[in-house]
Coordinates of C-alpha atoms in Angstrom, one line a residue:
M1 CA 1.4 31.7 -30.0
S2 CA 1.6 28.9 -27.5
Y3 CA 2.5 29.5 -23.7
Y4 CA 2.6 27.4 -20.6
T5 CA -1.2 27.2 -19.0
E6 CA 1.6 29.0 -15.3
Q7 CA 1.4 31.8 -17.3
I8 CA -2.2 32.3 -17.2
A9 CA -4.2 32.7 -14.2
T10 CA -8.8 32.3 -14.6
K11 CA -10.2 35.3 -12.6
I12 CA -13.6 35.1 -11.5
I13 CA -15.5 38.2 -12.2
D14 CA -19.0 39.4 -11.0
A15 CA -22.0 41.4 -12.5
N16 CA -21.5 44.9 -11.3
V17 CA -25.1 45.7 -12.2
Y18 CA -27.8 42.6 -11.9
V19 CA -31.6 42.8 -12.7
P20 CA -32.9 39.8 -12.2
N21 CA -35.0 39.3 -16.4
L22 CA -33.8 41.7 -17.8
R23 CA -29.9 42.6 -17.8
A24 CA -26.8 41.9 -16.1
E25 CA -23.4 44.5 -16.4
F26 CA -19.3 42.7 -16.0
Q27 CA -17.2 45.8 -16.1
I28 CA -14.0 44.3 -16.7
P29 CA -10.5 45.3 -14.7
E30 CA -8.1 46.6 -16.1
N31 CA -5.1 43.8 -17.0
D32 CA -3.9 42.2 -20.2
Y33 CA -6.6 38.9 -21.0
G34 CA -6.5 35.7 -22.9
N35 CA -9.2 35.2 -25.5
R36 CA -11.0 32.5 -23.1
W37 CA -14.3 33.9 -22.0
R38 CA -16.3 32.0 -20.4
L39 CA -19.7 33.0 -19.3
E40 CA -21.5 29.8 -16.3
D41 CA -24.1 29.2 -13.9
I42 CA -26.6 30.7 -16.6
G43 CA -30.3 30.5 -15.4
L44 CA -33.2 29.5 -14.9
T45 CA -35.3 28.8 -11.2
T46 CA -38.7 28.2 -11.1
A47 CA -41.7 29.1 -8.9
G48 CA -43.6 25.8 -9.0
G49 CA -44.0 23.3 -11.5
V50 CA -41.2 21.0 -13.2
P51 CA -40.8 23.2 -16.4
E52 CA -37.7 22.2 -18.9
Y53 CA -35.2 24.4 -20.3
N54 CA -35.4 25.0 -24.5
F55 CA -35.5 22.2 -26.3
Y56 CA -32.3 22.9 -29.0
A57 CA -31.2 26.0 -26.8
G58 CA -31.4 24.4 -22.9
A59 CA -30.4 27.4 -20.1
L60 CA -28.8 29.7 -23.2
S61 CA -31.9 30.5 -24.4
T62 CA -31.9 32.4 -21.9
I63 CA -30.3 35.2 -23.4
K64 CA -31.5 37.3 -25.8
S65 CA -27.8 40.1 -26.5
I66 CA -24.6 39.6 -25.5
R67 CA -23.2 42.9 -25.9
L68 CA -18.9 43.6 -25.9
L69 CA -17.4 46.5 -24.9
N70 CA -14.4 49.3 -24.0
G71 CA -16.2 51.9 -23.1
R72 CA -19.1 53.5 -25.3
D73 CA -17.4 51.7 -28.3
E74 CA -18.6 48.5 -29.2
L75 CA -15.8 45.7 -30.0
D76 CA -18.1 42.6 -31.0
A77 CA -22.4 41.3 -30.1
C78 CA -25.3 38.2 -31.3
R79 CA -28.4 40.5 -31.5
E80 CA -30.8 37.7 -30.6
C81 CA -27.9 35.5 -29.3
N82 CA -31.2 32.7 -27.4
R83 CA -32.2 32.5 -32.0
Y84 CA -28.6 31.7 -33.1
L85 CA -27.1 29.8 -30.2
S86 CA -30.0 27.6 -31.5
F87 CA -29.1 27.1 -33.9
K88 CA -25.1 26.3 -33.5
Q89 CA -26.5 23.4 -31.6
F90 CA -28.2 22.0 -34.4
N91 CA -25.3 23.0 -36.4
K92 CA -23.0 20.4 -34.6
K93 CA -22.6 16.7 -35.7
N94 CA -25.1 14.8 -33.5
E95 CA -22.0 13.0 -31.3
V96 CA -20.3 16.3 -29.8
N97 CA -24.3 17.4 -28.8
M98 CA -24.5 13.9 -26.8
S99 CA -21.3 13.9 -25.9
K100 CA -20.5 18.0 -24.3
A101 CA -23.1 20.1 -25.8
N102 CA -26.4 20.1 -24.9
L103 CA -23.9 19.4 -20.8
Y104 CA -23.1 22.3 -21.8
A105 CA -25.8 24.2 -21.9
Q106 CA -28.1 21.5 -21.1
G107 CA -30.0 20.8 -23.1
K108 CA -31.3 18.1 -25.8
S109 CA -29.9 18.5 -29.5
G110 CA -29.4 14.9 -31.2
I111 CA -30.2 12.0 -31.3
E112 CA -29.6 8.5 -29.7
V113 CA -31.3 5.5 -32.2
G114 CA -33.4 3.4 -30.1
A115 CA -35.7 0.1 -30.3
T116 CA -38.6 2.9 -29.5
S117 CA -40.0 5.0 -31.7
I118 CA -43.0 6.8 -32.9
T119 CA -45.5 6.2 -35.4
Q120 CA -48.0 9.4 -37.4
N121 CA -49.6 8.8 -39.9
G122 CA -48.7 5.0 -41.2
I123 CA -44.9 6.3 -40.8
N124 CA -42.9 5.4 -37.9
T125 CA -39.6 7.9 -37.8
I126 CA -37.0 8.4 -34.7
R127 CA -37.6 9.9 -31.8
P128 CA -34.5 12.7 -30.4
G129 CA -33.4 10.4 -27.9
I130 CA -34.0 6.9 -25.3
A131 CA -35.4 8.6 -22.3
N132 CA -33.0 9.6 -19.6
S133 CA -30.4 9.6 -22.6
F134 CA -29.9 13.2 -21.4
P135 CA -28.8 14.4 -18.7
S136 CA -31.6 15.9 -17.1
N137 CA -32.4 20.2 -17.2
T138 CA -36.1 20.0 -15.0
I139 CA -36.4 24.0 -13.4
T140 CA -35.8 23.8 -9.8
N141 CA -36.8 26.3 -6.8
N142 CA -33.8 27.3 -5.9
A143 CA -30.7 28.6 -7.9
S144 CA -28.3 26.3 -6.0
T145 CA -29.8 23.6 -7.4
T146 CA -31.5 24.8 -11.0
P147 CA -29.3 23.5 -13.8
K148 CA -27.0 25.8 -15.1
A149 CA -25.4 26.1 -18.5
Y150 CA -21.4 27.2 -19.9
L151 CA -21.0 29.2 -23.0
D152 CA -18.1 29.2 -24.6
L153 CA -18.2 33.2 -25.6
R154 CA -16.3 32.4 -28.7
E155 CA -19.4 30.8 -29.5
C156 CA -21.0 33.4 -30.6
L157 CA -18.2 36.5 -30.3
P158 CA -16.3 35.7 -33.0
M159 CA -13.7 38.6 -32.5
L160 CA -12.5 36.5 -29.2
K161 CA -11.7 33.5 -31.6
S162 CA -9.1 36.1 -33.7
I163 CA -8.0 37.9 -31.0
E164 CA -5.4 36.1 -28.0
L165 CA -4.6 38.9 -26.5
L166 CA -6.9 41.4 -25.2
P167 CA -4.5 44.5 -23.5
G168 CA -4.7 46.6 -20.7
A169 CA -2.4 49.4 -22.5
V170 CA -5.3 49.0 -25.9
F171 CA -8.4 48.2 -24.3
K172 CA -8.8 50.1 -20.3
Q173 CA -12.3 49.9 -20.1
L174 CA -13.9 46.7 -20.7
R175 CA -17.8 45.2 -20.2
L176 CA -19.6 43.0 -21.3
V177 CA -22.6 43.7 -21.2
I178 CA -26.4 40.8 -21.6
E179 CA -29.9 40.9 -22.3
Y180 CA -32.2 39.1 -21.0
E181 CA -35.5 37.5 -23.0
T182 CA -38.2 38.0 -21.5
D183 CA -40.6 34.8 -23.3
A184 CA -40.8 32.0 -22.0
I185 CA -42.4 30.2 -24.7
N186 CA -38.5 30.9 -25.6
M187 CA -37.3 29.7 -22.8
A188 CA -38.6 26.5 -20.9
N189 CA -41.5 24.1 -22.2
N190 CA -44.1 25.2 -20.2
T191 CA -45.1 29.0 -19.4
A192 CA -47.7 27.5 -16.4
N193 CA -45.7 29.3 -13.5
A194 CA -42.9 32.5 -13.2
L195 CA -39.2 32.2 -14.7
T196 CA -36.6 34.0 -12.7
T197 CA -32.6 34.6 -14.3
T198 CA -29.9 33.4 -11.8
R199 CA -26.8 35.5 -11.2
P200 CA -23.6 35.0 -13.9
I201 CA -20.0 34.8 -13.1
L202 CA -17.6 35.9 -15.6
S203 CA -14.8 33.7 -16.0
V204 CA -11.4 35.3 -17.7
D205 CA -7.9 34.2 -18.0
V206 CA -5.8 36.9 -16.9
M207 CA -1.7 36.7 -19.0
E208 CA 0.2 37.4 -15.4
D209 CA 3.8 37.2 -17.7
K210 CA 4.3 40.6 -18.6
G211 CA 7.4 39.8 -20.8
L212 CA 4.6 38.1 -22.7
V213 CA 2.3 40.0 -22.6
N214 CA 4.5 42.5 -24.7
M215 CA 6.3 39.6 -27.2
M216 CA 2.7 39.6 -28.2
M217 CA 1.5 43.1 -27.8
K218 CA 4.6 43.6 -30.3
E219 CA 2.8 41.5 -33.1
L220 CA -0.7 42.9 -32.0
D221 CA -1.2 44.7 -35.7
G222 CA -5.0 43.6 -36.2
A223 CA -6.9 40.7 -36.3
S224 CA -10.0 40.0 -39.1
W225 CA -12.8 37.3 -38.6
D226 CA -16.7 37.9 -39.5
C227 CA -18.7 38.8 -36.7
V228 CA -22.8 37.9 -37.0
E229 CA -25.5 40.7 -38.0
H230 CA -29.3 40.1 -37.5
D231 CA -31.6 40.9 -39.9
Q232 CA -34.7 39.6 -40.6
F233 CA -38.4 40.1 -42.5
Q234 CA -41.5 38.1 -42.6
I235 CA -43.9 36.1 -44.8
P236 CA -47.0 37.6 -44.0
A237 CA -49.8 36.0 -43.5
A238 CA -51.5 33.9 -47.5
N239 CA -54.2 36.6 -48.7
A240 CA -57.8 35.7 -50.0
A241 CA -55.8 35.6 -54.3
E242 CA -52.8 33.3 -53.0
I243 CA -55.2 30.5 -51.4
A244 CA -56.9 30.4 -54.5
A245 CA -54.1 29.8 -56.2
N246 CA -52.6 27.4 -53.6
N247 CA -49.0 30.1 -54.2
Q248 CA -47.2 32.0 -51.9
K249 CA -44.2 35.0 -53.0
V250 CA -43.2 37.1 -50.8
S251 CA -39.4 39.4 -52.0
A252 CA -38.2 40.6 -49.3
R253 CA -34.6 43.2 -49.6
L254 CA -32.7 44.0 -46.8
N255 CA -30.9 46.5 -45.9
G256 CA -29.3 45.4 -42.6
F257 CA -25.6 44.0 -45.0
N258 CA -26.1 46.6 -47.4
N259 CA -21.9 48.5 -48.0
K260 CA -20.7 45.3 -46.1
R261 CA -18.9 41.6 -47.0
L262 CA -21.1 39.2 -46.2
M263 CA -19.0 35.5 -45.8
R264 CA -22.2 33.4 -45.7
I265 CA -26.0 33.0 -44.2
A266 CA -28.7 31.7 -42.2
F267 CA -32.1 32.2 -42.4
A268 CA -34.1 30.2 -39.4
K269 CA -37.9 30.9 -40.0
V270 CA -40.9 30.9 -36.7
A271 CA -44.3 31.8 -36.6
T272 CA -44.8 35.8 -36.2
D273 CA -47.2 34.8 -33.0
N274 CA -45.1 33.7 -30.5
R275 CA -48.5 31.5 -29.0
N276 CA -48.8 29.1 -31.7
Y277 CA -46.3 26.9 -30.1
V278 CA -48.3 26.2 -26.8
S279 CA -51.1 24.2 -26.3
A280 CA -54.4 25.3 -24.6
A281 CA -52.6 24.0 -21.2
G282 CA -50.1 25.2 -21.4
A283 CA -47.5 23.2 -22.8
V284 CA -44.6 24.5 -25.7
L285 CA -43.4 22.5 -29.0
A286 CA -40.1 21.0 -28.6
G287 CA -37.9 24.5 -29.2
G288 CA -40.6 27.0 -28.6
G289 CA -39.9 29.8 -31.5
L290 CA -35.5 28.9 -31.4
G291 CA -36.2 26.0 -33.6
S292 CA -37.4 26.9 -37.6
D293 CA -39.9 25.7 -39.1
A294 CA -40.8 24.0 -42.1
L295 CA -43.0 25.5 -44.9
I296 CA -45.4 23.4 -47.4
Q297 CA -43.4 23.1 -51.1
E298 CA -40.9 25.5 -49.8
K299 CA -39.1 27.4 -52.7
L300 CA -35.5 29.2 -52.0
Q301 CA -34.3 32.4 -54.7
V302 CA -31.3 35.3 -53.2
R303 CA -30.2 37.0 -55.0
V304 CA -26.8 39.8 -54.2
N305 CA -26.2 42.9 -56.2
N306 CA -28.8 41.5 -58.8
K307 CA -27.7 38.2 -59.7
P308 CA -29.2 35.3 -58.8
K309 CA -26.9 32.7 -56.6
L310 CA -29.8 29.6 -57.0
V311 CA -29.7 27.9 -60.3
R312 CA -32.9 27.3 -62.3
N313 CA -35.4 27.5 -60.6
G314 CA -33.4 28.0 -57.3
A315 CA -34.1 25.3 -53.7
N316 CA -36.9 24.2 -54.2
G317 CA -36.4 20.1 -52.9
R318 CA -36.1 20.7 -48.7
N319 CA -33.4 17.8 -48.6
Q320 CA -30.9 21.3 -51.8
R321 CA -31.8 22.9 -49.0
L322 CA -29.6 21.1 -45.9
S323 CA -27.1 19.5 -48.1
M324 CA -26.7 23.0 -49.0
L325 CA -26.6 24.5 -45.0
V326 CA -24.0 21.2 -44.8
D327 CA -22.0 22.9 -47.6
S328 CA -21.5 26.5 -46.4
H329 CA -21.9 25.7 -42.1
G330 CA -20.9 22.4 -41.6
D331 CA -22.3 19.0 -39.6
C332 CA -26.1 19.0 -38.3
S333 CA -28.2 17.3 -35.9
A334 CA -30.3 16.6 -38.7
T335 CA -33.1 14.4 -38.9
Y336 CA -35.3 12.3 -40.4
G337 CA -38.7 14.4 -41.0
S338 CA -37.0 17.4 -39.0
N339 CA -37.3 19.3 -42.1
M340 CA -40.3 17.9 -43.4
V341 CA -44.3 18.8 -42.5
S342 CA -47.9 19.1 -44.1
A343 CA -50.2 21.4 -42.1
N344 CA -51.7 21.2 -38.4
K345 CA -49.2 19.0 -37.2
F346 CA -49.6 20.5 -33.8
S347 CA -50.2 17.3 -32.6
E348 CA -47.5 15.0 -33.1
R349 CA -44.7 17.7 -33.0
V350 CA -46.1 17.1 -29.0
L351 CA -45.7 14.1 -29.1
A352 CA -42.4 13.4 -26.8
Q353 CA -40.6 16.1 -28.4
N354 CA -40.5 15.9 -31.1
R355 CA -39.3 17.7 -34.6
S356 CA -40.9 17.1 -37.2
G357 CA -40.9 20.1 -38.9
G358 CA -39.1 21.9 -36.6
D359 CA -35.3 22.1 -37.9
D360 CA -36.4 23.5 -41.8
F361 CA -32.4 25.9 -41.8
Y362 CA -31.2 27.1 -44.8
G363 CA -28.1 28.0 -45.1
M364 CA -26.0 29.7 -48.1
K365 CA -22.5 31.1 -48.8
V366 CA -21.8 34.6 -50.1
N367 CA -19.0 36.0 -50.1
E368 CA -19.4 39.6 -51.9
V369 CA -19.7 43.5 -50.9
V370 CA -23.9 43.4 -51.4
K371 CA -25.2 46.2 -52.3
D372 CA -29.0 45.0 -52.6
L373 CA -30.2 41.7 -51.0
Q374 CA -33.2 40.0 -52.0
V375 CA -34.3 36.9 -50.7
E376 CA -37.5 35.2 -51.9
I377 CA -39.1 32.3 -50.5
E378 CA -42.7 30.4 -52.3
R379 CA -45.0 28.1 -50.3
Y380 CA -47.9 26.1 -50.2
A381 CA -51.4 28.2 -50.2
Q382 CA -54.1 27.6 -48.8
A383 CA -57.2 28.3 -46.0
S384 CA -56.8 27.1 -43.0
T385 CA -59.6 27.0 -39.7
K386 CA -55.7 26.8 -37.0
N387 CA -56.8 28.5 -33.4
V388 CA -54.2 30.4 -32.2
N389 CA -52.8 27.5 -30.3
E390 CA -51.1 25.7 -34.0
L391 CA -49.0 26.8 -36.6
C392 CA -50.0 26.2 -39.9
P393 CA -47.4 26.6 -42.3
E394 CA -50.2 26.9 -45.3
Q395 CA -50.8 29.8 -44.7
K396 CA -50.1 31.8 -40.8
S397 CA -47.6 34.5 -40.9
Y398 CA -44.2 33.6 -40.2
N399 CA -40.2 35.3 -39.6
V400 CA -37.5 34.7 -41.3
H401 CA -34.8 35.5 -39.3
C402 CA -31.5 36.0 -40.6
F403 CA -27.8 35.9 -39.1
G404 CA -25.2 37.0 -41.8
E405 CA -21.8 37.0 -41.8
V406 CA -19.7 39.8 -42.2
R407 CA -15.9 40.6 -42.1
K408 CA -14.7 42.9 -39.8
Q409 CA -11.0 44.3 -38.6
L410 CA -9.6 45.7 -36.0
V411 CA -6.4 47.6 -36.4
V412 CA -3.8 49.0 -33.4
K413 CA -1.3 51.9 -33.5
G414 CA -0.2 51.8 -30.1
A415 CA -2.2 51.6 -27.5
D416 CA -5.6 52.9 -30.2
Y417 CA -7.3 50.8 -32.3
Q418 CA -9.9 51.4 -34.3
I419 CA -12.3 48.3 -36.2
I420 CA -13.8 48.7 -39.4
Y421 CA -16.0 46.7 -41.6
A422 CA -13.6 44.6 -44.5

């Protein structure tokens, strides 16, 4: 439905509860609200030094989870929100990232091709951008001057995309609850100094035309959307037998999506020990633990209800997996080498924030009611002497984060409602 801007007014809401570095809660006064909810002034201050925000998610890396509630009822939520938003920054066209998404998030996703490049092991690699082509995202010690981010909550709370009106007659006790990230490795490119979150504000649209509200209420009998749910499993460190065979194969059963219609799924692989992303001097690799690390000679197979989703040996090529992701989720800001790595690429990924091997996300369509979901990942394994400050795709343990889009439905009858899995 279309309506004129004079029929809505923007309301700024301050957090009723704010505990720095832990949580914020907005208790929304009863009213008729539109679906454009924006979280603003998201950021950090530093006790010293000149750290920058996380390479991918920028200041949005501070948000661990977001939940939209009505009283005690959870309407929509995004757990591992900073990790999901990091993927969504990658999952944008390059021009979108370079023109506006980086400005909103205070991140540095995307590339700008220039005359300068990096040579690694004889390979000429384009770096993520020319100096000064990205906006400054250096964290300061002053909340009024430090760069801050803006988040359209429809990006992580898809319910807001599917419903134009949240009427006060139905949703009388709306709350937005935010929990903050506590690991500095996931928020900034240096961990030497303490970081503190800034106090956010919430902007919402109030529908002031009661005649329009009544008309929209008559049409509001329900809505459906794909909510973002999270599950994970672990690739353990390769054991002696796997190292001797130069091969490790892990099969994991995910129970988080059982008895739900799973529309599509994305995977991100990160080192179990986050210290692997930090040099001895405290410098954090591009993206820290919010990227997705390429392993060596990977193979992927997904089985839904005991049936393989991928033919033959599964997806055993890095660009095959990238094409699957683009087919299922849309364009991505991939750079040459961003899904390619060999043993001990630590020093090369630190250099000029190079993303080599750090953007190897998986993704695929499913569109089935899940009774049993199994994921198989295979990698090359070999003995390694890497220390705690080095990545080790050939042996060390990795966590695999799974973001599934699950069908949900809102059913409205008068002033009563019910949210169910569709």
